[in-house]
Amino acid sequence: GFGAAAALLVADRAEAGRVGALRDRLWLGLSDGIDGITVNGPAQRAPNNLNVSIDGIEAAALLMALRDVVALSTGSACASESAAPSHVLRALGNDAAQAQRSIRFGLGRFNTEAEIDRVVGATVDAVRRLRGLQGWYEPAGDG
């Protein structure tokens, strides 16, 4: 009845809060370790999704570098079957190049803080390795 439905709603909200905290942990770790990273989308976003663009890194190259560590996708969820820049990211104000650099991390109820930390470390290492191969990336600002 109503009591069971209310209990499920409370549990869903608690789970959304926990997953949102994992998403925030992911963002803080990535932004601390990677220069030139930007969140794509509004400040109020789904707790189970983090979409970022990284200067100097093509999404496809990062996907390949992390293929044995984490499941990622490029673009937005509604454009994941297309190689074209996401129309959703473009509508949010991203230019075509930024949309092509976008990576989407999906989180869920079974993820843990330890997994998030492992993904952060692997992603930071992969970005550094890819930028080192390119040999031209210079962070903006004072260095």
mmCIF file of N, CA and C in Angstrom:
data_model
loop_
_atom_site.group_PDB
_atom_site.id
_atom_site.type_symbol
_atom_site.label_atom_id
_atom_site.label_comp_id
_atom_site.label_asym_id
_atom_site.label_seq_id
_atom_site.Cartn_x
_atom_site.Cartn_y
_atom_site.Cartn_z
ATOM 1 N N GLY A 1 0.804 -1.185 0.000
ATOM 2 C CA GLY A 1 0.000 0.000 0.000
ATOM 3 C C GLY A 1 0.850 1.253 0.000
ATOM 4 N N PHE A 2 0.252 2.278 0.564
ATOM 5 C CA PHE A 2 0.882 3.595 0.578
ATOM 6 C C PHE A 2 2.182 3.598 1.373
ATOM 7 N N GLY A 3 2.212 2.875 2.505
ATOM 8 C CA GLY A 3 3.421 2.817 3.330
ATOM 9 C C GLY A 3 4.605 2.232 2.577
ATOM 10 N N ALA A 4 4.357 1.172 1.815
ATOM 11 C CA ALA A 4 5.428 0.544 1.029
ATOM 12 C C ALA A 4 5.914 1.486 -0.066
ATOM 13 N N ALA A 5 4.990 2.185 -0.709
ATOM 14 C CA ALA A 5 5.369 3.146 -1.756
ATOM 15 C C ALA A 5 6.195 4.282 -1.168
ATOM 16 N N ALA A 6 5.802 4.764 0.001
ATOM 17 C CA ALA A 6 6.556 5.839 0.657
ATOM 18 C C ALA A 6 7.958 5.367 1.034
ATOM 19 N N ALA A 7 8.069 4.139 1.516
ATOM 20 C CA ALA A 7 9.381 3.595 1.873
ATOM 21 C C ALA A 7 10.285 3.481 0.653
ATOM 22 N N LEU A 8 9.724 3.061 -0.478
ATOM 23 C CA LEU A 8 10.507 2.982 -1.716
ATOM 24 C C LEU A 8 10.971 4.365 -2.166
ATOM 25 N N LEU A 9 10.107 5.350 -2.048
ATOM 26 C CA LEU A 9 10.469 6.716 -2.432
ATOM 27 C C LEU A 9 11.610 7.235 -1.572
ATOM 28 N N VAL A 10 11.552 7.010 -0.281
ATOM 29 C CA VAL A 10 12.623 7.441 0.624
ATOM 30 C C VAL A 10 13.922 6.716 0.268
ATOM 31 N N ALA A 11 13.851 5.417 0.000
ATOM 32 C CA ALA A 11 15.049 4.649 -0.363
ATOM 33 C C ALA A 11 15.636 5.147 -1.682
ATOM 34 N N ASP A 12 14.779 5.443 -2.661
ATOM 35 C CA ASP A 12 15.260 5.954 -3.950
ATOM 36 C C ASP A 12 15.961 7.299 -3.787
ATOM 37 N N ARG A 13 15.403 8.155 -2.962
ATOM 38 C CA ARG A 13 16.037 9.469 -2.723
ATOM 39 C C ARG A 13 17.375 9.312 -2.027
ATOM 40 N N ALA A 14 17.443 8.413 -1.068
ATOM 41 C CA ALA A 14 18.707 8.169 -0.371
ATOM 42 C C ALA A 14 19.747 7.624 -1.346
ATOM 43 N N GLU A 15 19.337 6.703 -2.199
ATOM 44 C CA GLU A 15 20.258 6.135 -3.190
ATOM 45 C C GLU A 15 20.715 7.192 -4.180
ATOM 46 N N ALA A 16 19.813 8.058 -4.618
ATOM 47 C CA ALA A 16 20.182 9.142 -5.530
ATOM 48 C C ALA A 16 21.189 10.066 -4.859
ATOM 49 N N GLY A 17 21.031 10.315 -3.579
ATOM 50 C CA GLY A 17 21.995 11.144 -2.848
ATOM 51 C C GLY A 17 23.357 10.484 -2.762
ATOM 52 N N ARG A 18 23.387 9.180 -2.530
ATOM 53 C CA ARG A 18 24.658 8.450 -2.444
ATOM 54 C C ARG A 18 25.364 8.435 -3.800
ATOM 55 N N VAL A 19 24.605 8.160 -4.860
ATOM 56 C CA VAL A 19 25.192 8.134 -6.201
ATOM 57 C C VAL A 19 25.641 9.544 -6.604
ATOM 58 N N GLY A 20 24.869 10.553 -6.250
ATOM 59 C CA GLY A 20 25.265 11.933 -6.527
ATOM 60 C C GLY A 20 26.567 12.294 -5.817
ATOM 61 N N ALA A 21 26.751 11.808 -4.599
ATOM 62 C CA ALA A 21 27.999 12.053 -3.877
ATOM 63 C C ALA A 21 29.173 11.365 -4.578
ATOM 64 N N LEU A 22 28.948 10.172 -5.131
ATOM 65 C CA LEU A 22 29.990 9.496 -5.909
ATOM 66 C C LEU A 22 30.326 10.292 -7.166
ATOM 67 N N ARG A 23 29.290 10.815 -7.845
ATOM 68 C CA ARG A 23 29.513 11.647 -9.036
ATOM 69 C C ARG A 23 30.348 12.874 -8.670
ATOM 70 N N ASP A 24 30.031 13.505 -7.550
ATOM 71 C CA ASP A 24 30.783 14.677 -7.118
ATOM 72 C C ASP A 24 32.219 14.306 -6.770
ATOM 73 N N ARG A 25 32.419 13.144 -6.162
ATOM 74 C CA ARG A 25 33.770 12.664 -5.855
ATOM 75 C C ARG A 25 34.556 12.452 -7.154
ATOM 76 N N LEU A 26 33.903 11.877 -8.151
ATOM 77 C CA LEU A 26 34.523 11.677 -9.454
ATOM 78 C C LEU A 26 34.943 13.008 -10.055
ATOM 79 N N TRP A 27 34.030 13.976 -10.061
ATOM 80 C CA TRP A 27 34.338 15.290 -10.628
ATOM 81 C C TRP A 27 35.493 15.958 -9.875
ATOM 82 N N LEU A 28 35.471 15.946 -8.557
ATOM 83 C CA LEU A 28 36.543 16.584 -7.785
ATOM 84 C C LEU A 28 37.896 15.937 -8.080
ATOM 85 N N GLY A 29 37.924 14.612 -8.154
ATOM 86 C CA GLY A 29 39.173 13.923 -8.459
ATOM 87 C C GLY A 29 39.684 14.240 -9.847
ATOM 88 N N LEU A 30 38.790 14.228 -10.825
ATOM 89 C CA LEU A 30 39.197 14.533 -12.198
ATOM 90 C C LEU A 30 39.646 15.977 -12.332
ATOM 91 N N SER A 31 38.896 16.901 -11.748
ATOM 92 C CA SER A 31 39.238 18.318 -11.897
ATOM 93 C C SER A 31 40.508 18.681 -11.133
ATOM 94 N N ASP A 32 40.807 17.967 -10.043
ATOM 95 C CA ASP A 32 42.065 18.193 -9.327
ATOM 96 C C ASP A 32 43.257 17.671 -10.118
ATOM 97 N N GLY A 33 43.068 16.603 -10.886
ATOM 98 C CA GLY A 33 44.187 15.957 -11.565
ATOM 99 C C GLY A 33 44.369 16.306 -13.028
ATOM 100 N N ILE A 34 43.387 16.981 -13.635
ATOM 101 C CA ILE A 34 43.443 17.238 -15.076
ATOM 102 C C ILE A 34 43.196 18.720 -15.350
ATOM 103 N N ASP A 35 44.181 19.370 -15.967
ATOM 104 C CA ASP A 35 43.995 20.753 -16.431
ATOM 105 C C ASP A 35 43.098 20.745 -17.656
ATOM 106 N N GLY A 36 42.297 21.785 -17.801
ATOM 107 C CA GLY A 36 41.497 21.933 -19.011
ATOM 108 C C GLY A 36 40.320 20.985 -19.099
ATOM 109 N N ILE A 37 39.744 20.602 -17.966
ATOM 110 C CA ILE A 37 38.563 19.741 -17.971
ATOM 111 C C ILE A 37 37.340 20.598 -17.637
ATOM 112 N N THR A 38 36.244 20.334 -18.328
ATOM 113 C CA THR A 38 35.024 21.115 -18.179
ATOM 114 C C THR A 38 33.832 20.181 -18.049
ATOM 115 N N VAL A 39 32.926 20.511 -17.131
ATOM 116 C CA VAL A 39 31.662 19.771 -17.041
ATOM 117 C C VAL A 39 30.736 20.269 -18.139
ATOM 118 N N ASN A 40 30.106 19.354 -18.829
ATOM 119 C CA ASN A 40 29.106 19.700 -19.839
ATOM 120 C C ASN A 40 27.732 19.579 -19.213
ATOM 121 N N GLY A 41 26.946 20.608 -19.337
ATOM 122 C CA GLY A 41 25.584 20.555 -18.832
ATOM 123 C C GLY A 41 25.348 21.520 -17.697
ATOM 124 N N PRO A 42 24.115 21.575 -17.250
ATOM 125 C CA PRO A 42 23.733 22.522 -16.205
ATOM 126 C C PRO A 42 24.244 22.092 -14.836
ATOM 127 N N ALA A 43 24.237 23.027 -13.885
ATOM 128 C CA ALA A 43 24.679 22.729 -12.526
ATOM 129 C C ALA A 43 23.799 21.664 -11.883
ATOM 130 N N GLN A 44 22.513 21.688 -12.153
ATOM 131 C CA GLN A 44 21.600 20.673 -11.643
ATOM 132 C C GLN A 44 21.557 19.534 -12.662
ATOM 133 N N ARG A 45 22.169 18.411 -12.326
ATOM 134 C CA ARG A 45 22.241 17.297 -13.274
ATOM 135 C C ARG A 45 21.864 16.001 -12.584
ATOM 136 N N ALA A 46 21.628 15.004 -13.369
ATOM 137 C CA ALA A 46 21.275 13.689 -12.837
ATOM 138 C C ALA A 46 22.411 13.171 -11.964
ATOM 139 N N PRO A 47 22.096 12.515 -10.866
ATOM 140 C CA PRO A 47 23.144 12.044 -9.967
ATOM 141 C C PRO A 47 24.002 10.926 -10.555
ATOM 142 N N ASN A 48 23.506 10.242 -11.568
ATOM 143 C CA ASN A 48 24.210 9.068 -12.091
ATOM 144 C C ASN A 48 24.987 9.353 -13.371
ATOM 145 N N ASN A 49 25.264 10.613 -13.665
ATOM 146 C CA ASN A 49 25.877 10.961 -14.944
ATOM 147 C C ASN A 49 26.853 12.120 -14.762
ATOM 148 N N LEU A 50 28.061 11.964 -15.314
ATOM 149 C CA LEU A 50 29.026 13.066 -15.374
ATOM 150 C C LEU A 50 29.558 13.117 -16.797
ATOM 151 N N ASN A 51 29.313 14.219 -17.475
ATOM 152 C CA ASN A 51 29.751 14.402 -18.853
ATOM 153 C C ASN A 51 30.775 15.528 -18.850
ATOM 154 N N VAL A 52 31.979 15.239 -19.336
ATOM 155 C CA VAL A 52 33.069 16.212 -19.325
ATOM 156 C C VAL A 52 33.731 16.293 -20.689
ATOM 157 N N SER A 53 34.381 17.422 -20.934
ATOM 158 C CA SER A 53 35.261 17.584 -22.084
ATOM 159 C C SER A 53 36.647 17.916 -21.554
ATOM 160 N N ILE A 54 37.665 17.369 -22.223
ATOM 161 C CA ILE A 54 39.037 17.561 -21.777
ATOM 162 C C ILE A 54 39.838 18.168 -22.921
ATOM 163 N N ASP A 55 40.383 19.358 -22.700
ATOM 164 C CA ASP A 55 41.165 20.036 -23.729
ATOM 165 C C ASP A 55 42.324 19.162 -24.192
ATOM 166 N N GLY A 56 42.497 19.094 -25.495
ATOM 167 C CA GLY A 56 43.620 18.370 -26.074
ATOM 168 C C GLY A 56 43.445 16.864 -26.132
ATOM 169 N N ILE A 57 42.276 16.361 -25.770
ATOM 170 C CA ILE A 57 42.054 14.909 -25.754
ATOM 171 C C ILE A 57 40.815 14.581 -26.570
ATOM 172 N N GLU A 58 40.976 13.739 -27.569
ATOM 173 C CA GLU A 58 39.826 13.250 -28.322
ATOM 174 C C GLU A 58 39.157 12.144 -27.518
ATOM 175 N N ALA A 59 37.851 12.175 -27.457
ATOM 176 C CA ALA A 59 37.096 11.205 -26.664
ATOM 177 C C ALA A 59 37.417 9.768 -27.077
ATOM 178 N N ALA A 60 37.529 9.522 -28.365
ATOM 179 C CA ALA A 60 37.787 8.158 -28.842
ATOM 180 C C ALA A 60 39.126 7.629 -28.329
ATOM 181 N N ALA A 61 40.139 8.492 -28.284
ATOM 182 C CA ALA A 61 41.451 8.069 -27.782
ATOM 183 C C ALA A 61 41.381 7.735 -26.297
ATOM 184 N N LEU A 62 40.657 8.528 -25.526
ATOM 185 C CA LEU A 62 40.527 8.259 -24.095
ATOM 186 C C LEU A 62 39.726 6.977 -23.855
ATOM 187 N N LEU A 63 38.700 6.766 -24.653
ATOM 188 C CA LEU A 63 37.928 5.526 -24.540
ATOM 189 C C LEU A 63 38.823 4.318 -24.750
ATOM 190 N N MET A 64 39.670 4.379 -25.757
ATOM 191 C CA MET A 64 40.571 3.259 -26.037
ATOM 192 C C MET A 64 41.586 3.085 -24.907
ATOM 193 N N ALA A 65 42.111 4.187 -24.378
ATOM 194 C CA ALA A 65 43.112 4.116 -23.322
ATOM 195 C C ALA A 65 42.538 3.518 -22.037
ATOM 196 N N LEU A 66 41.233 3.675 -21.824
ATOM 197 C CA LEU A 66 40.599 3.210 -20.589
ATOM 198 C C LEU A 66 39.732 1.963 -20.780
ATOM 199 N N ARG A 67 39.771 1.365 -21.952
ATOM 200 C CA ARG A 67 38.839 0.281 -22.276
ATOM 201 C C ARG A 67 38.926 -0.907 -21.328
ATOM 202 N N ASP A 68 40.093 -1.158 -20.729
ATOM 203 C CA ASP A 68 40.221 -2.290 -19.813
ATOM 204 C C ASP A 68 39.976 -1.902 -18.355
ATOM 205 N N VAL A 69 39.677 -0.619 -18.105
ATOM 206 C CA VAL A 69 39.524 -0.125 -16.740
ATOM 207 C C VAL A 69 38.084 0.226 -16.408
ATOM 208 N N VAL A 70 37.418 0.921 -17.342
ATOM 209 C CA VAL A 70 36.085 1.444 -17.060
ATOM 210 C C VAL A 70 35.291 1.509 -18.356
ATOM 211 N N ALA A 71 34.008 1.325 -18.246
ATOM 212 C CA ALA A 71 33.127 1.470 -19.408
ATOM 213 C C ALA A 71 32.712 2.925 -19.511
ATOM 214 N N LEU A 72 33.038 3.553 -20.621
ATOM 215 C CA LEU A 72 32.711 4.949 -20.882
ATOM 216 C C LEU A 72 31.985 5.043 -22.206
ATOM 217 N N SER A 73 31.444 6.210 -22.460
ATOM 218 C CA SER A 73 30.881 6.490 -23.775
ATOM 219 C C SER A 73 31.174 7.931 -24.125
ATOM 220 N N THR A 74 31.002 8.242 -25.377
ATOM 221 C CA THR A 74 31.230 9.608 -25.823
ATOM 222 C C THR A 74 29.897 10.317 -25.968
ATOM 223 N N GLY A 75 29.949 11.638 -26.004
ATOM 224 C CA GLY A 75 28.747 12.428 -26.260
ATOM 225 C C GLY A 75 27.734 12.366 -25.146
ATOM 226 N N SER A 76 26.479 12.446 -25.532
ATOM 227 C CA SER A 76 25.384 12.387 -24.567
ATOM 228 C C SER A 76 24.659 11.061 -24.739
ATOM 229 N N ALA A 77 23.863 10.697 -23.755
ATOM 230 C CA ALA A 77 23.155 9.416 -23.815
ATOM 231 C C ALA A 77 22.255 9.332 -25.031
ATOM 232 N N CYS A 78 21.645 10.451 -25.426
ATOM 233 C CA CYS A 78 20.708 10.397 -26.550
ATOM 234 C C CYS A 78 21.409 10.425 -27.900
ATOM 235 N N ALA A 79 22.739 10.536 -27.912
ATOM 236 C CA ALA A 79 23.456 10.541 -29.185
ATOM 237 C C ALA A 79 24.546 9.479 -29.215
ATOM 238 N N SER A 80 24.485 8.499 -28.310
ATOM 239 C CA SER A 80 25.580 7.550 -28.172
ATOM 240 C C SER A 80 25.734 6.620 -29.366
ATOM 241 N N GLU A 81 24.745 6.508 -30.212
ATOM 242 C CA GLU A 81 24.843 5.645 -31.391
ATOM 243 C C GLU A 81 25.408 6.373 -32.608
ATOM 244 N N SER A 82 25.685 7.653 -32.482
ATOM 245 C CA SER A 82 26.122 8.459 -33.616
ATOM 246 C C SER A 82 27.531 8.977 -33.405
ATOM 247 N N ALA A 83 28.313 9.053 -34.475
ATOM 248 C CA ALA A 83 29.651 9.632 -34.400
ATOM 249 C C ALA A 83 29.613 11.150 -34.501
ATOM 250 N N ALA A 84 28.483 11.705 -34.890
ATOM 251 C CA ALA A 84 28.343 13.163 -35.007
ATOM 252 C C ALA A 84 28.313 13.785 -33.623
ATOM 253 N N PRO A 85 28.755 15.052 -33.501
ATOM 254 C CA PRO A 85 28.688 15.719 -32.204
ATOM 255 C C PRO A 85 27.251 15.715 -31.666
ATOM 256 N N SER A 86 27.115 15.498 -30.399
ATOM 257 C CA SER A 86 25.808 15.408 -29.767
ATOM 258 C C SER A 86 24.997 16.685 -29.943
ATOM 259 N N HIS A 87 23.780 16.543 -30.433
ATOM 260 C CA HIS A 87 22.908 17.714 -30.569
ATOM 261 C C HIS A 87 22.522 18.266 -29.201
ATOM 262 N N VAL A 88 22.510 17.411 -28.188
ATOM 263 C CA VAL A 88 22.201 17.875 -26.833
ATOM 264 C C VAL A 88 23.332 18.756 -26.321
ATOM 265 N N LEU A 89 24.567 18.305 -26.474
ATOM 266 C CA LEU A 89 25.706 19.108 -26.026
ATOM 267 C C LEU A 89 25.806 20.399 -26.824
ATOM 268 N N ARG A 90 25.502 20.342 -28.102
ATOM 269 C CA ARG A 90 25.516 21.561 -28.918
ATOM 270 C C ARG A 90 24.448 22.538 -28.432
ATOM 271 N N ALA A 91 23.267 22.026 -28.082
ATOM 272 C CA ALA A 91 22.183 22.887 -27.591
ATOM 273 C C ALA A 91 22.538 23.516 -26.250
ATOM 274 N N LEU A 92 23.406 22.855 -25.482
ATOM 275 C CA LEU A 92 23.840 23.403 -24.201
ATOM 276 C C LEU A 92 24.941 24.451 -24.366
ATOM 277 N N GLY A 93 25.333 24.719 -25.605
ATOM 278 C CA GLY A 93 26.308 25.772 -25.864
ATOM 279 C C GLY A 93 27.712 25.294 -26.179
ATOM 280 N N ASN A 94 27.924 23.993 -26.273
ATOM 281 C CA ASN A 94 29.255 23.486 -26.615
ATOM 282 C C ASN A 94 29.477 23.598 -28.114
ATOM 283 N N ASP A 95 30.696 23.984 -28.507
ATOM 284 C CA ASP A 95 30.987 23.982 -29.934
ATOM 285 C C ASP A 95 31.237 22.537 -30.381
ATOM 286 N N ALA A 96 31.338 22.328 -31.682
ATOM 287 C CA ALA A 96 31.471 20.972 -32.218
ATOM 288 C C ALA A 96 32.722 20.278 -31.686
ATOM 289 N N ALA A 97 33.827 21.017 -31.564
ATOM 290 C CA ALA A 97 35.068 20.409 -31.080
ATOM 291 C C ALA A 97 34.925 19.949 -29.633
ATOM 292 N N GLN A 98 34.296 20.778 -28.800
ATOM 293 C CA GLN A 98 34.106 20.388 -27.402
ATOM 294 C C GLN A 98 33.159 19.193 -27.302
ATOM 295 N N ALA A 99 32.132 19.185 -28.111
ATOM 296 C CA ALA A 99 31.203 18.056 -28.112
ATOM 297 C C ALA A 99 31.926 16.771 -28.535
ATOM 298 N N GLN A 100 32.875 16.865 -29.467
ATOM 299 C CA GLN A 100 33.634 15.690 -29.914
ATOM 300 C C GLN A 100 34.588 15.196 -28.830
ATOM 301 N N ARG A 101 34.976 16.077 -27.895
ATOM 302 C CA ARG A 101 35.889 15.699 -26.807
ATOM 303 C C ARG A 101 35.138 15.189 -25.580
ATOM 304 N N SER A 102 33.831 15.132 -25.641
ATOM 305 C CA SER A 102 33.075 14.818 -24.430
ATOM 306 C C SER A 102 33.057 13.325 -24.128
ATOM 307 N N ILE A 103 33.186 13.044 -22.844
ATOM 308 C CA ILE A 103 33.178 11.689 -22.306
ATOM 309 C C ILE A 103 32.073 11.628 -21.259
ATOM 310 N N ARG A 104 31.311 10.549 -21.277
ATOM 311 C CA ARG A 104 30.218 10.395 -20.318
ATOM 312 C C ARG A 104 30.518 9.233 -19.382
ATOM 313 N N PHE A 105 30.586 9.546 -18.088
ATOM 314 C CA PHE A 105 30.746 8.548 -17.039
ATOM 315 C C PHE A 105 29.362 8.265 -16.467
ATOM 316 N N GLY A 106 28.972 7.013 -16.441
ATOM 317 C CA GLY A 106 27.705 6.630 -15.831
ATOM 318 C C GLY A 106 27.962 5.928 -14.507
ATOM 319 N N LEU A 107 27.186 6.288 -13.504
ATOM 320 C CA LEU A 107 27.332 5.692 -12.181
ATOM 321 C C LEU A 107 26.025 5.026 -11.781
ATOM 322 N N GLY A 108 26.118 4.077 -10.858
ATOM 323 C CA GLY A 108 24.918 3.381 -10.433
ATOM 324 C C GLY A 108 25.001 2.903 -9.001
ATOM 325 N N ARG A 109 23.983 2.222 -8.587
ATOM 326 C CA ARG A 109 23.843 1.831 -7.186
ATOM 327 C C ARG A 109 24.925 0.878 -6.706
ATOM 328 N N PHE A 110 25.589 0.193 -7.607
ATOM 329 C CA PHE A 110 26.598 -0.776 -7.180
ATOM 330 C C PHE A 110 28.010 -0.195 -7.156
ATOM 331 N N ASN A 111 28.184 1.054 -7.565
ATOM 332 C CA ASN A 111 29.507 1.670 -7.538
ATOM 333 C C ASN A 111 29.911 2.026 -6.111
ATOM 334 N N THR A 112 31.240 2.002 -5.883
ATOM 335 C CA THR A 112 31.792 2.304 -4.563
ATOM 336 C C THR A 112 32.787 3.452 -4.664
ATOM 337 N N GLU A 113 33.136 4.028 -3.526
ATOM 338 C CA GLU A 113 34.148 5.084 -3.501
ATOM 339 C C GLU A 113 35.477 4.559 -4.028
ATOM 340 N N ALA A 114 35.834 3.333 -3.678
ATOM 341 C CA ALA A 114 37.101 2.748 -4.141
ATOM 342 C C ALA A 114 37.123 2.660 -5.668
ATOM 343 N N GLU A 115 35.997 2.283 -6.278
ATOM 344 C CA GLU A 115 35.929 2.227 -7.743
ATOM 345 C C GLU A 115 36.083 3.619 -8.343
ATOM 346 N N ILE A 116 35.437 4.600 -7.747
ATOM 347 C CA ILE A 116 35.548 5.976 -8.243
ATOM 348 C C ILE A 116 36.995 6.422 -8.180
ATOM 349 N N ASP A 117 37.668 6.159 -7.077
ATOM 350 C CA ASP A 117 39.075 6.550 -6.935
ATOM 351 C C ASP A 117 39.951 5.858 -7.971
ATOM 352 N N ARG A 118 39.662 4.587 -8.259
ATOM 353 C CA ARG A 118 40.412 3.848 -9.284
ATOM 354 C C ARG A 118 40.191 4.462 -10.669
ATOM 355 N N VAL A 119 38.956 4.839 -10.971
ATOM 356 C CA VAL A 119 38.636 5.465 -12.260
ATOM 357 C C VAL A 119 39.326 6.826 -12.375
ATOM 358 N N VAL A 120 39.310 7.600 -11.296
ATOM 359 C CA VAL A 120 39.990 8.900 -11.312
ATOM 360 C C VAL A 120 41.468 8.701 -11.622
ATOM 361 N N GLY A 121 42.131 7.805 -10.903
ATOM 362 C CA GLY A 121 43.563 7.575 -11.122
ATOM 363 C C GLY A 121 43.870 7.124 -12.537
ATOM 364 N N ALA A 122 43.086 6.190 -13.042
ATOM 365 C CA ALA A 122 43.308 5.679 -14.396
ATOM 366 C C ALA A 122 43.060 6.762 -15.440
ATOM 367 N N THR A 123 42.032 7.576 -15.230
ATOM 368 C CA THR A 123 41.714 8.630 -16.201
ATOM 369 C C THR A 123 42.787 9.704 -16.200
ATOM 370 N N VAL A 124 43.222 10.134 -15.034
ATOM 371 C CA VAL A 124 44.286 11.146 -14.943
ATOM 372 C C VAL A 124 45.549 10.616 -15.612
ATOM 373 N N ASP A 125 45.920 9.374 -15.336
ATOM 374 C CA ASP A 125 47.111 8.777 -15.964
ATOM 375 C C ASP A 125 46.955 8.702 -17.480
ATOM 376 N N ALA A 126 45.790 8.292 -17.956
ATOM 377 C CA ALA A 126 45.564 8.175 -19.403
ATOM 378 C C ALA A 126 45.641 9.531 -20.083
ATOM 379 N N VAL A 127 45.065 10.560 -19.475
ATOM 380 C CA VAL A 127 45.118 11.902 -20.063
ATOM 381 C C VAL A 127 46.566 12.386 -20.134
ATOM 382 N N ARG A 128 47.315 12.182 -19.082
ATOM 383 C CA ARG A 128 48.740 12.588 -19.089
ATOM 384 C C ARG A 128 49.516 11.844 -20.166
ATOM 385 N N ARG A 129 49.248 10.540 -20.281
ATOM 386 C CA ARG A 129 49.944 9.724 -21.292
ATOM 387 C C ARG A 129 49.585 10.195 -22.699
ATOM 388 N N LEU A 130 48.299 10.431 -22.944
ATOM 389 C CA LEU A 130 47.867 10.879 -24.273
ATOM 390 C C LEU A 130 48.421 12.257 -24.602
ATOM 391 N N ARG A 131 48.404 13.148 -23.650
ATOM 392 C CA ARG A 131 48.969 14.482 -23.883
ATOM 393 C C ARG A 131 50.478 14.397 -24.117
ATOM 394 N N GLY A 132 51.145 13.493 -23.417
ATOM 395 C CA GLY A 132 52.578 13.309 -23.619
ATOM 396 C C GLY A 132 52.884 12.783 -25.008
ATOM 397 N N LEU A 133 52.035 11.899 -25.526
ATOM 398 C CA LEU A 133 52.226 11.390 -26.886
ATOM 399 C C LEU A 133 52.051 12.496 -27.915
ATOM 400 N N GLN A 134 51.110 13.387 -27.637
ATOM 401 C CA GLN A 134 50.870 14.491 -28.562
ATOM 402 C C GLN A 134 51.990 15.514 -28.484
ATOM 403 N N GLY A 135 52.537 15.701 -27.286
ATOM 404 C CA GLY A 135 53.674 16.573 -27.096
ATOM 405 C C GLY A 135 53.427 18.057 -27.291
ATOM 406 N N TRP A 136 52.208 18.474 -27.464
ATOM 407 C CA TRP A 136 51.967 19.892 -27.730
ATOM 408 C C TRP A 136 51.061 20.553 -26.722
ATOM 409 N N TYR A 137 50.383 19.802 -25.893
ATOM 410 C CA TYR A 137 49.407 20.402 -24.994
ATOM 411 C C TYR A 137 50.078 21.260 -23.948
ATOM 412 N N GLU A 138 49.635 22.484 -23.824
ATOM 413 C CA GLU A 138 50.072 23.403 -22.792
ATOM 414 C C GLU A 138 48.837 23.875 -22.043
ATOM 415 N N PRO A 139 48.821 23.708 -20.708
ATOM 416 C CA PRO A 139 47.650 24.185 -19.959
ATOM 417 C C PRO A 139 47.518 25.696 -20.053
ATOM 418 N N ALA A 140 46.292 26.173 -20.023
ATOM 419 C CA ALA A 140 46.041 27.608 -20.027
ATOM 420 C C ALA A 140 46.416 28.188 -18.686
ATOM 421 N N GLY A 141 46.694 29.481 -18.662
ATOM 422 C CA GLY A 141 46.972 30.177 -17.399
ATOM 423 C C GLY A 141 48.452 30.237 -17.121
ATOM 424 N N ASP A 142 48.773 30.318 -15.841
ATOM 425 C CA ASP A 142 50.165 30.508 -15.413
ATOM 426 C C ASP A 142 50.965 29.225 -15.380
ATOM 427 N N GLY A 143 50.359 28.102 -15.735
ATOM 428 C CA GLY A 143 51.120 26.865 -15.781
ATOM 429 C C GLY A 143 50.705 25.967 -14.722
#
